[in-house]
PDB file of C-alpha atoms in Angstrom:
ATOM      1  CA  UNK A1285     -52.056   1.132-145.681  1.00 88.00           C
ATOM      2  CA  UNK A1286     -51.287  -2.112-143.842  1.00 93.00           C
ATOM      3  CA  UNK A1287     -52.275  -4.795-145.264  1.00 95.00           C
ATOM      4  CA  UNK A1288     -52.343  -8.396-143.272  1.00 95.00           C
ATOM      5  CA  UNK A1289     -53.155 -11.607-144.943  1.00 96.00           C
ATOM      6  CA  UNK A1290     -54.372 -14.453-143.233  1.00 97.00           C
ATOM      7  CA  UNK A1291     -56.114 -17.785-143.673  1.00 97.00           C
ATOM      8  CA  UNK A1292     -53.591 -19.758-145.018  1.00 97.00           C
ATOM      9  CA  UNK A1293     -52.605 -23.822-143.616  1.00 97.00           C
ATOM     10  CA  UNK A1294     -52.247 -27.193-144.642  1.00 98.00           C
ATOM     11  CA  UNK A1295     -55.072 -28.731-147.029  1.00 98.00           C
ATOM     12  CA  UNK A1296     -54.947 -31.915-149.038  1.00 98.00           C
ATOM     13  CA  UNK A1297     -54.648 -31.872-152.859  1.00 98.00           C
ATOM     14  CA  UNK A1298     -58.212 -30.863-154.127  1.00 98.00           C
ATOM     15  CA  UNK A1299     -59.042 -28.979-150.991  1.00 98.00           C
ATOM     16  CA  UNK A1300     -59.983 -25.506-150.749  1.00 98.00           C
ATOM     17  CA  UNK A1301     -58.814 -22.639-148.535  1.00 98.00           C
ATOM     18  CA  UNK A1302     -60.268 -18.761-148.865  1.00 98.00           C
ATOM     19  CA  UNK A1303     -57.189 -16.052-147.162  1.00 98.00           C
ATOM     20  CA  UNK A1304     -58.151 -12.766-146.277  1.00 98.00           C
ATOM     21  CA  UNK A1305     -56.219  -9.759-147.086  1.00 96.00           C
ATOM     22  CA  UNK A1306     -57.148  -7.016-144.438  1.00 94.00           C
ATOM     23  CA  UNK A1307     -56.357  -3.409-144.910  1.00 92.00           C
ATOM     24  CA  UNK A1308     -56.209  -0.674-142.135  1.00 88.00           C
ATOM     25  CA  UNK A1309     -54.925   3.067-142.233  1.00 83.00           C
ATOM     26  CA  UNK A1310     -55.882   5.043-144.957  1.00 78.00           C
ATOM     27  CA  UNK A1311     -57.527   2.905-146.948  1.00 73.00           C
ATOM     28  CA  UNK A1312     -59.601   3.731-149.775  1.00 75.00           C
ATOM     29  CA  UNK A1313     -61.935   1.945-152.515  1.00 81.00           C
ATOM     30  CA  UNK A1314     -59.786   3.271-155.298  1.00 87.00           C
ATOM     31  CA  UNK A1315     -57.043   0.792-154.237  1.00 92.00           C
ATOM     32  CA  UNK A1316     -56.632  -2.106-156.666  1.00 94.00           C
ATOM     33  CA  UNK A1317     -55.973  -5.282-154.489  1.00 95.00           C
ATOM     34  CA  UNK A1318     -53.797  -8.408-155.626  1.00 97.00           C
ATOM     35  CA  UNK A1319     -52.239 -11.693-154.633  1.00 98.00           C
ATOM     36  CA  UNK A1320     -48.963 -12.715-155.233  1.00 98.00           C
ATOM     37  CA  UNK A1321     -47.172 -16.252-154.208  1.00 98.00           C
ATOM     38  CA  UNK A1322     -43.629 -17.119-153.857  1.00 98.00           C
ATOM     39  CA  UNK A1323     -41.748 -20.628-153.094  1.00 97.00           C
ATOM     40  CA  UNK A1324     -38.207 -20.788-151.629  1.00 94.00           C
ATOM     41  CA  UNK A1325     -35.705 -19.892-154.569  1.00 94.00           C
ATOM     42  CA  UNK A1326     -38.243 -18.493-156.708  1.00 95.00           C
ATOM     43  CA  UNK A1327     -39.239 -15.112-157.500  1.00 95.00           C
ATOM     44  CA  UNK A1328     -42.719 -13.632-156.486  1.00 96.00           C
ATOM     45  CA  UNK A1329     -45.379 -14.484-159.107  1.00 97.00           C
ATOM     46  CA  UNK A1330     -48.713 -12.957-159.459  1.00 98.00           C
ATOM     47  CA  UNK A1331     -51.686 -15.147-158.854  1.00 98.00           C
ATOM     48  CA  UNK A1332     -54.725 -12.780-159.252  1.00 98.00           C
ATOM     49  CA  UNK A1333     -55.750  -8.829-158.714  1.00 98.00           C
ATOM     50  CA  UNK A1334     -58.915  -6.959-158.738  1.00 96.00           C
ATOM     51  CA  UNK A1335     -58.749  -3.130-160.122  1.00 94.00           C
ATOM     52  CA  UNK A1336     -60.608  -0.466-158.974  1.00 91.00           C
ATOM     53  CA  UNK A1337     -62.598   1.010-159.635  1.00 86.00           C
ATOM     54  CA  UNK A1338     -64.841  -1.592-161.368  1.00 86.00           C
ATOM     55  CA  UNK A1339     -63.722  -4.610-159.923  1.00 91.00           C
ATOM     56  CA  UNK A1340     -62.195  -6.091-163.092  1.00 95.00           C
ATOM     57  CA  UNK A1341     -60.150  -9.461-162.261  1.00 97.00           C
ATOM     58  CA  UNK A1342     -57.104 -11.003-163.595  1.00 97.00           C
ATOM     59  CA  UNK A1343     -55.564 -14.365-163.230  1.00 98.00           C
ATOM     60  CA  UNK A1344     -52.533 -15.888-163.716  1.00 98.00           C
ATOM     61  CA  UNK A1345     -53.372 -18.982-166.317  1.00 98.00           C
ATOM     62  CA  UNK A1346     -51.971 -21.372-163.458  1.00 97.00           C
ATOM     63  CA  UNK A1347     -54.949 -20.638-161.202  1.00 98.00           C
ATOM     64  CA  UNK A1348     -57.498 -19.337-163.986  1.00 98.00           C
ATOM     65  CA  UNK A1349     -60.933 -21.535-162.834  1.00 98.00           C
ATOM     66  CA  UNK A1350     -59.919 -22.365-159.789  1.00 98.00           C
ATOM     67  CA  UNK A1351     -59.173 -19.455-157.844  1.00 98.00           C
ATOM     68  CA  UNK A1352     -61.703 -16.261-157.352  1.00 98.00           C
ATOM     69  CA  UNK A1353     -60.711 -12.849-156.421  1.00 98.00           C
ATOM     70  CA  UNK A1354     -63.148 -11.047-154.396  1.00 96.00           C
ATOM     71  CA  UNK A1355     -63.325  -7.630-152.134  1.00 94.00           C
ATOM     72  CA  UNK A1356     -65.674  -6.350-149.261  1.00 93.00           C
ATOM     73  CA  UNK A1357     -65.175  -2.308-149.439  1.00 89.00           C
ATOM     74  CA  UNK A1358     -67.377  -1.969-146.693  1.00 91.00           C
ATOM     75  CA  UNK A1359     -64.724  -3.926-144.501  1.00 92.00           C
ATOM     76  CA  UNK A1360     -61.675  -3.002-146.471  1.00 91.00           C
ATOM     77  CA  UNK A1361     -61.035  -6.501-147.092  1.00 94.00           C
ATOM     78  CA  UNK A1362     -59.905  -8.626-150.278  1.00 95.00           C
ATOM     79  CA  UNK A1363     -60.355 -12.313-150.820  1.00 97.00           C
ATOM     80  CA  UNK A1364     -58.796 -15.148-152.321  1.00 98.00           C
ATOM     81  CA  UNK A1365     -60.788 -18.192-152.716  1.00 98.00           C
ATOM     82  CA  UNK A1366     -58.630 -21.109-153.762  1.00 98.00           C
ATOM     83  CA  UNK A1367     -60.451 -24.410-154.780  1.00 98.00           C
ATOM     84  CA  UNK A1368     -59.058 -27.685-156.124  1.00 98.00           C
ATOM     85  CA  UNK A1369     -56.159 -26.799-154.874  1.00 98.00           C
ATOM     86  CA  UNK A1370     -52.604 -28.811-156.001  1.00 98.00           C
ATOM     87  CA  UNK A1371     -49.388 -29.297-154.625  1.00 97.00           C
ATOM     88  CA  UNK A1372     -47.990 -26.547-157.211  1.00 97.00           C
ATOM     89  CA  UNK A1373     -50.115 -24.295-155.273  1.00 98.00           C
ATOM     90  CA  UNK A1374     -47.977 -24.551-152.167  1.00 98.00           C
ATOM     91  CA  UNK A1375     -46.272 -21.476-151.319  1.00 98.00           C
ATOM     92  CA  UNK A1376     -46.437 -18.420-148.976  1.00 98.00           C
ATOM     93  CA  UNK A1377     -49.081 -15.988-150.403  1.00 98.00           C
ATOM     94  CA  UNK A1378     -48.716 -12.152-150.157  1.00 98.00           C
ATOM     95  CA  UNK A1379     -51.343  -9.675-150.854  1.00 97.00           C
ATOM     96  CA  UNK A1380     -50.823  -6.201-152.345  1.00 97.00           C
ATOM     97  CA  UNK A1381     -52.485  -3.000-153.060  1.00 95.00           C
ATOM     98  CA  UNK A1382     -51.746   0.051-155.732  1.00 94.00           C
ATOM     99  CA  UNK A1383     -53.771   2.959-156.363  1.00 91.00           C
ATOM    100  CA  UNK A1384     -56.337   1.319-159.434  1.00 90.00           C
ATOM    101  CA  UNK A1385     -54.356  -1.537-160.810  1.00 93.00           C
ATOM    102  CA  UNK A1386     -51.950  -3.673-159.120  1.00 96.00           C
ATOM    103  CA  UNK A1387     -49.035  -4.271-161.790  1.00 96.00           C
ATOM    104  CA  UNK A1388     -48.893  -7.841-162.427  1.00 96.00           C
ATOM    105  CA  UNK A1389     -44.861  -7.636-162.426  1.00 94.00           C
ATOM    106  CA  UNK A1390     -45.360  -6.406-158.584  1.00 93.00           C
ATOM    107  CA  UNK A1391     -42.805  -4.032-158.921  1.00 93.00           C
ATOM    108  CA  UNK A1392     -43.427  -0.309-157.948  1.00 91.00           C
ATOM    109  CA  UNK A1393     -46.141  -1.733-155.761  1.00 93.00           C
ATOM    110  CA  UNK A1394     -47.404   0.615-153.103  1.00 89.00           C
ATOM    111  CA  UNK A1395     -48.483  -1.523-150.234  1.00 94.00           C
ATOM    112  CA  UNK A1396     -47.230  -5.439-149.289  1.00 96.00           C
ATOM    113  CA  UNK A1397     -49.099  -7.445-146.853  1.00 94.00           C
ATOM    114  CA  UNK A1398     -47.527 -10.186-144.538  1.00 88.00           C
ATOM    115  CA  UNK A1399     -47.323 -13.434-145.824  1.00 93.00           C
ATOM    116  CA  UNK A1400     -49.585 -16.391-145.142  1.00 97.00           C
ATOM    117  CA  UNK A1401     -48.130 -20.176-146.075  1.00 98.00           C
ATOM    118  CA  UNK A1402     -50.295 -22.092-148.018  1.00 98.00           C
ATOM    119  CA  UNK A1403     -49.294 -25.886-148.099  1.00 98.00           C
ATOM    120  CA  UNK A1404     -51.145 -28.442-149.995  1.00 98.00           C
ATOM    121  CA  UNK A1405     -49.901 -32.346-149.793  1.00 97.00           C
ATOM    122  CA  UNK A1406     -50.581 -34.818-152.094  1.00 94.00           C
TER     123      UNK A1406
END
């Protein structure tokens, strides 16, 4: 499975962005999808995940109520809708895929996608 993230950019605080993660290769609806982010000098941190099957979602406290993760199995794509963005949301965002559930720790994740830069100006 190959993952390609896109949709990042520069936005003012309070604005919105939607990230996409397109999966190709041996994709399956059995894969859970997730988003992580990383800033220079810090470890990659969990943002959100959507489990498979069932589509249960889980969010980091820092984004709860502002971000929404979803997926379109027909398009093999996961999304992260980010609203009410804050400067502290600035980071490189990575998507991830794993059979069933993406671990919040990020350890042992089967597949990582490329990163997409999100910059939120104050």
